[in-house]
Tab-separated table of C-alpha atoms and ligand atoms in Angstrom:
chain	number	residue	atom	x	y	z
I	687	MET	CA	10.893	-17.546	-6.480
I	688	LYS	CA	12.746	-14.846	-8.021
I	689	GLN	CA	13.116	-16.906	-11.477
I	690	GLU	CA	9.102	-17.391	-11.505
I	691	ILE	CA	8.699	-13.639	-10.915
I	692	HIS	CA	10.958	-13.013	-13.899
I	693	THR	CA	8.817	-15.484	-16.082
I	694	PHE	CA	6.407	-12.761	-15.298
I	695	LEU	CA	8.085	-9.850	-16.090
I	696	PRO	CA	8.445	-8.737	-19.724
I	697	ALA	CA	12.639	-8.819	-20.851
I	698	GLY	CA	14.899	-5.886	-20.583
I	699	HIS	CA	12.159	-4.314	-17.639
I	700	PRO	CA	13.874	-1.728	-15.853
I	701	TRP	CA	14.233	-3.231	-12.559
I	702	LYS	CA	14.458	-6.756	-13.696
I	703	ASP	CA	17.602	-7.271	-12.830
I	704	ARG	CA	17.506	-5.637	-9.335
I	705	ILE	CA	15.285	-7.806	-7.892
I	706	LEU	CA	15.729	-9.435	-3.970
I	707	TRP	CA	14.661	-12.159	-2.528
I	708	PHE	CA	14.927	-12.756	1.171
I	709	ASP	CA	12.781	-16.137	2.240
I	710	THR	CA	12.112	-15.017	5.684
I	711	ILE	CA	13.688	-10.705	7.297
I	712	GLY	CA	12.618	-9.270	9.724
I	713	SER	CA	11.229	-5.685	7.474
I	714	THR	CA	11.637	-5.801	3.986
I	715	ASN	CA	11.145	-2.329	4.329
I	716	THR	CA	13.845	-2.147	7.379
I	717	GLN	CA	15.598	-3.886	4.491
I	718	ALA	CA	15.129	-0.887	2.122
I	719	LYS	CA	16.240	1.446	4.382
I	720	ALA	CA	19.812	-0.326	5.250
I	721	LEU	CA	20.171	-0.533	1.447
I	722	ALA	CA	19.309	2.746	0.849
I	723	LEU	CA	21.564	3.880	3.669
I	724	GLN	CA	24.541	1.785	1.772
I	725	GLY	CA	23.872	3.757	-1.979
I	726	ALA	CA	21.202	0.883	-3.832
I	727	PRO	CA	19.951	2.305	-6.827
I	728	HIS	CA	16.804	3.427	-7.301
I	729	GLY	CA	14.124	0.672	-8.840
I	730	THR	CA	15.363	-2.305	-5.337
I	731	VAL	CA	13.147	-4.584	-4.826
I	732	ILE	CA	13.037	-6.170	-2.485
I	733	LEU	CA	10.568	-9.452	-1.717
I	734	ALA	CA	10.351	-11.654	1.278
I	735	GLY	CA	8.704	-15.433	1.134
I	736	HIS	CA	8.152	-14.582	5.817
I	737	GLN	CA	8.312	-11.322	7.396
I	738	SER	CA	9.118	-12.006	11.296
I	739	GLY	CA	8.741	-8.102	11.744
I	740	GLY	CA	6.346	-6.956	9.292
I	741	ARG	CA	5.070	-3.400	10.054
I	742	GLY	CA	2.320	-1.878	8.946
I	743	ARG	CA	1.136	2.780	9.609
I	744	LEU	CA	0.480	3.649	13.206
I	745	GLY	CA	3.324	1.706	14.472
I	746	ARG	CA	1.236	-1.413	14.061
I	747	SER	CA	2.336	-4.877	12.990
I	748	PHE	CA	1.368	-6.682	9.937
I	749	HIS	CA	0.760	-10.112	9.994
I	750	SER	CA	2.955	-11.905	7.123
I	751	PRO	CA	3.025	-15.271	7.636
I	752	ALA	CA	5.572	-17.790	5.507
I	753	ASP	CA	3.987	-18.408	1.408
I	754	ALA	CA	0.884	-16.832	2.312
I	755	GLY	CA	1.525	-13.843	0.480
I	756	ILE	CA	2.998	-10.893	-1.265
I	757	TYR	CA	5.846	-9.224	1.500
I	758	MET	CA	7.862	-6.170	-1.056
I	759	SER	CA	9.823	-3.107	-0.790
I	760	VAL	CA	10.531	-0.724	-3.768
I	761	LEU	CA	13.606	2.156	-3.345
I	762	LEU	CA	13.099	4.551	-5.352
I	763	ARG	CA	15.046	7.630	-5.079
I	764	PRO	CA	12.957	10.403	-6.906
I	765	GLU	CA	15.168	13.737	-7.707
I	766	CYS	CA	12.512	15.929	-5.719
I	767	HIS	CA	11.275	17.488	-2.317
I	768	PRO	CA	8.838	15.897	0.055
I	769	ALA	CA	6.373	18.004	-0.222
I	770	GLU	CA	6.183	16.688	-4.320
I	771	LEU	CA	6.013	13.354	-3.271
I	772	ILE	CA	2.774	13.787	-0.895
I	773	HIS	CA	0.480	11.479	-2.947
I	774	LEU	CA	2.835	8.890	-2.910
I	775	THR	CA	0.633	6.800	-0.505
I	776	CYS	CA	-2.300	7.216	-3.074
I	777	ALA	CA	-0.081	6.618	-5.805
I	778	ALA	CA	1.023	3.196	-4.417
I	779	ALA	CA	-2.372	2.190	-3.965
I	780	VAL	CA	-4.027	2.634	-7.450
I	781	ALA	CA	-1.015	0.835	-8.781
I	782	ALA	CA	-1.511	-1.505	-6.476
I	783	CYS	CA	-5.122	-1.895	-7.598
I	784	ASP	CA	-3.913	-2.025	-11.080
I	785	ALA	CA	-1.402	-5.031	-10.308
I	786	VAL	CA	-4.386	-6.982	-8.018
I	787	GLU	CA	-7.440	-6.166	-10.940
I	788	GLY	CA	-3.911	-7.578	-13.706
I	789	ALA	CA	-3.388	-10.949	-11.690
I	790	ALA	CA	-6.464	-11.741	-9.721
I	791	GLY	CA	-9.354	-10.472	-12.175
I	792	ILE	CA	-11.192	-8.755	-9.235
I	793	ARG	CA	-10.139	-4.468	-8.452
I	794	PRO	CA	-9.410	-4.151	-4.844
I	795	GLY	CA	-11.646	-1.184	-3.766
I	796	ILE	CA	-9.144	2.015	-1.345
I	797	LYS	CA	-10.063	2.722	2.066
I	798	TRP	CA	-8.181	5.921	3.219
I	799	THR	CA	-5.540	5.803	3.240
I	800	ASN	CA	-3.266	2.535	2.606
I	801	ASP	CA	-5.829	-0.444	2.509
I	802	LEU	CA	-6.553	-2.257	-0.330
I	803	VAL	CA	-10.250	-3.547	0.671
I	804	TYR	CA	-12.526	-5.821	-1.296
I	805	GLY	CA	-16.517	-6.167	0.615
I	806	LYS	CA	-16.364	-5.336	4.082
I	807	ARG	CA	-12.239	-7.420	4.184
I	808	LYS	CA	-8.305	-5.955	4.511
I	809	LEU	CA	-6.866	-7.237	1.480
I	810	ALA	CA	-3.342	-5.665	1.239
I	811	GLY	CA	-1.743	-2.286	3.449
I	812	ILE	CA	0.893	0.053	2.115
I	813	LEU	CA	2.988	1.616	4.265
I	814	THR	CA	5.368	3.992	2.472
I	815	GLU	CA	8.759	5.947	4.332
I	816	LEU	CA	10.478	8.833	3.098
I	817	GLY	CA	14.307	9.901	3.684
I	818	LEU	CA	16.263	13.108	3.068
I	819	ASP	CA	19.506	14.484	2.842
I	820	LYS	CA	20.466	17.106	4.477
I	821	GLN	CA	19.470	19.438	1.877
I	822	GLY	CA	15.542	17.879	2.898
I	823	LYS	CA	15.434	16.789	-0.191
I	824	ILE	CA	14.122	13.605	-1.118
I	825	SER	CA	17.161	10.628	-0.259
I	826	TYR	CA	15.218	8.151	-0.494
I	827	ALA	CA	11.481	6.797	-0.569
I	828	ILE	CA	10.140	3.062	0.139
I	829	ILE	CA	7.100	2.240	-0.567
I	830	GLY	CA	6.393	-1.317	1.497
I	831	ILE	CA	2.650	-3.541	0.484
I	832	GLY	CA	1.723	-6.373	1.749
I	833	ILE	CA	-1.023	-8.627	0.180
I	834	ASN	CA	-2.206	-11.705	1.354
I	835	CYS	CA	-2.897	-14.222	-1.349
I	836	SER	CA	-3.132	-17.301	-0.405
I	837	GLN	CA	-4.809	-17.494	3.183
I	838	GLN	CA	-8.100	-19.114	4.325
I	839	ILE	CA	-10.342	-16.820	6.377
I	840	PRO	CA	-9.216	-19.302	9.289
I	841	ASP	CA	-6.106	-18.739	8.808
I	842	PHE	CA	-5.588	-15.316	10.022
I	843	PRO	CA	-5.513	-14.493	13.811
I	844	ARG	CA	-8.514	-14.451	15.343
I	845	ASP	CA	-7.749	-10.336	16.131
I	846	ILE	CA	-7.499	-9.772	12.421
I	847	ARG	CA	-10.221	-12.601	11.368
I	848	ASP	CA	-13.274	-10.392	11.013
I	849	PHE	CA	-11.617	-8.156	9.579
I	850	ALA	CA	-8.931	-9.683	6.755
I	851	GLY	CA	-8.932	-11.567	3.037
I	852	SER	CA	-7.263	-12.339	0.691
I	853	LEU	CA	-6.971	-12.545	-2.373
I	854	ALA	CA	-7.938	-16.728	-2.339
I	855	SER	CA	-10.931	-16.165	0.336
I	856	VAL	CA	-12.368	-13.600	-2.290
I	857	THR	CA	-11.640	-15.436	-6.208
I	858	GLY	CA	-12.119	-18.628	-4.543
I	859	ARG	CA	-8.750	-19.447	-6.633
I	860	ASN	CA	-5.277	-19.624	-5.935
I	861	ILE	CA	-3.447	-17.044	-7.515
I	862	PRO	CA	0.446	-17.584	-8.078
I	863	ARG	CA	1.798	-15.364	-5.940
I	864	ALA	CA	4.744	-15.063	-8.819
I	865	ARG	CA	2.077	-13.422	-11.171
I	866	VAL	CA	0.745	-10.668	-8.457
I	867	ALA	CA	4.485	-9.572	-6.970
I	868	ALA	CA	5.087	-9.128	-10.583
I	869	ALA	CA	2.156	-7.231	-12.212
I	870	LEU	CA	2.923	-5.635	-9.014
I	871	ILE	CA	6.679	-4.998	-10.296
I	872	GLU	CA	4.724	-3.390	-13.275
I	873	ARG	CA	2.396	-1.295	-11.859
I	874	LEU	CA	4.544	0.199	-9.278
I	875	GLU	CA	7.524	1.008	-12.000
I	876	GLN	CA	4.783	2.856	-14.249
I	877	MET	CA	3.632	4.878	-11.404
I	878	ASP	CA	7.099	5.313	-10.273
I	879	ARG	CA	7.434	7.333	-14.528
I	880	GLU	CA	4.374	9.256	-14.026
I	881	LEU	CA	4.405	10.366	-10.103
I	882	LEU	CA	5.454	13.818	-10.549
I	883	ARG	CA	3.782	15.125	-13.410
I	884	GLY	CA	0.941	12.580	-13.522
I	885	LYS	CA	-0.678	13.654	-10.402
I	886	ASP	CA	-4.101	15.086	-10.985
I	887	ALA	CA	-4.867	11.909	-13.360
I	888	MET	CA	-3.915	10.176	-10.507
I	889	LEU	CA	-6.233	11.369	-7.880
I	890	ASP	CA	-8.865	11.036	-10.532
I	891	ARG	CA	-8.496	7.485	-9.894
I	892	TYR	CA	-8.030	7.422	-6.772
I	893	ARG	CA	-11.053	8.942	-5.833
I	894	ARG	CA	-12.484	6.493	-8.703
I	895	ASP	CA	-11.434	3.277	-5.960
I	896	CYS	CA	-12.075	5.135	-2.855
I	897	VAL	CA	-14.386	3.591	-0.652
I	898	THR	CA	-14.156	5.581	1.984
I	899	LEU	CA	-16.141	8.609	0.119
I	900	GLY	CA	-19.804	9.412	0.976
I	901	GLN	CA	-19.462	6.547	4.110
I	902	ARG	CA	-19.698	7.868	7.212
I	903	ILE	CA	-16.703	8.263	9.677
I	904	ARG	CA	-14.994	8.404	12.681
I	905	LEU	CA	-11.458	9.830	13.002
I	906	LEU	CA	-9.085	8.911	16.305
I	907	ARG	CA	-5.787	11.148	16.709
I	908	GLY	CA	-4.699	10.939	19.728
I	909	GLU	CA	-7.620	10.491	22.450
I	910	GLU	CA	-9.126	12.543	20.429
I	911	VAL	CA	-12.040	10.935	18.222
I	912	ARG	CA	-14.824	13.110	16.106
I	913	TYR	CA	-17.426	11.882	13.674
I	914	GLY	CA	-18.796	13.090	10.074
I	915	THR	CA	-19.016	12.398	6.046
I	916	ALA	CA	-16.267	11.845	4.343
I	917	LEU	CA	-16.677	14.017	0.963
I	918	ASP	CA	-13.779	13.988	-1.309
I	919	ILE	CA	-9.474	13.656	-1.737
I	920	ASP	CA	-8.029	17.204	-2.452
I	921	ASP	CA	-5.071	17.947	-4.886
I	922	GLN	CA	-2.715	16.836	-1.552
I	923	GLY	CA	-3.782	13.096	-0.968
I	924	ALA	CA	-6.072	14.120	2.281
I	925	LEU	CA	-9.516	13.456	2.915
I	926	VAL	CA	-11.884	16.224	2.974
I	927	VAL	CA	-14.426	15.608	6.133
I	928	SER	CA	-17.314	16.925	6.861
I	929	PHE	CA	-17.182	17.159	10.798
I	930	ASP	CA	-20.395	16.492	12.426
I	931	GLY	CA	-20.654	20.232	13.842
I	932	GLY	CA	-19.935	21.902	10.707
I	933	THR	CA	-16.877	22.774	10.095
I	934	THR	CA	-14.840	20.539	6.825
I	935	GLU	CA	-11.408	20.512	7.358
I	936	ALA	CA	-8.927	18.218	5.052
I	937	VAL	CA	-7.264	15.467	7.808
I	938	SER	CA	-4.106	13.939	6.196
I	939	SER	CA	-2.732	11.641	9.828
I	940	GLY	CA	-4.700	10.525	12.555
I	941	GLU	CA	-6.924	6.783	12.139
I	942	VAL	CA	-10.101	6.891	9.892
I	943	SER	CA	-12.594	3.936	10.713
I	944	ILE	CA	-15.473	3.776	7.970
I	945	ARG	CA	-18.715	3.109	9.528
I	946	GLY	CA	-19.400	-0.889	9.274
I	947	MET	CA	-16.289	-1.392	8.736
I	948	TYR	CA	-13.426	-3.076	10.233
I	949	GLY	CA	-15.305	-3.232	13.750
I	950	TYR	CA	-16.569	0.419	13.328
I	951	MET	CA	-20.365	-0.217	13.283
U	1751	BTN	C1	-0.806	-0.972	7.358
U	1751	BTN	O1	-1.307	-2.223	6.774
U	1751	BTN	O2	-0.920	-0.322	7.934
U	1751	BTN	C2	0.719	-0.717	6.022
U	1751	BTN	C3	0.787	-2.869	5.975
U	1751	BTN	C4	2.387	-2.990	5.008
U	1751	BTN	C5	3.195	-4.065	5.066
U	1751	BTN	C6	3.913	-4.126	4.260
U	1751	BTN	S1	4.540	-5.562	3.793
U	1751	BTN	C7	6.134	-5.218	3.030
U	1751	BTN	C8	6.572	-3.672	3.822
U	1751	BTN	N1	7.139	-4.213	4.785
U	1751	BTN	C9	7.318	-4.222	5.831
U	1751	BTN	O3	6.905	-4.367	7.068
U	1751	BTN	N2	5.759	-3.673	5.871
U	1751	BTN	C10	5.602	-3.059	4.335
């Protein structure tokens, strides 16, 4: 697989010699963190054919069956403070949309903050994790992306079958995973170059892709449930919501469900 990915990457791509392939692993994000702590360089890419413990946001798991998806983590070492990376997940989502469009010919939407969707089905998820040094600056940033590639709907576990999709299920074609992985590496490397100076332009692109805007939403935070309408993405990547009852707030955490998707009716 690694050789195949190389054939899709331009010669001299700066991350080409930093790609690590594992047939099976617990979680590429966990592996990326371990390598970061051992001093692995900026641009290290960890890919696996299968994850036995793929992790998602909010402590969830990410179903990662063998040879059916892309399970990738990229290790970055930007020299900045965490506040300057507040938009990292948004930037990764736009890069992932670009990669899917380039490799599969369809442009997914983004369900705020970190899901790539097509129609009402989730194609991909993103999990970003930061490590800080003693001065409180970034020591490492890990962008983990899982993309469902070859599954058909009956292949998904029953609990996600109504909401999950893959590149194959939505396009009717089998897209080579190496092509998707290479496109993702290229787009993430471009994203990395523009990360600290291209935030406003990137957030404009995020707003265009974001399917949450204009929708009725439900916000779950702990025991608290609130309903409202999603209005905008602010300049930090937070979701601006007009809540029923009259207040308008920027939401940066919690689980936002869109009415009509993933079982919220
Ligand atoms: C989510 O849907 O909440 C995020 C899912 C992120 C999954 C990817 S797969 C590669 C990387 N390794 C992990 O354990 N998680 C991310």
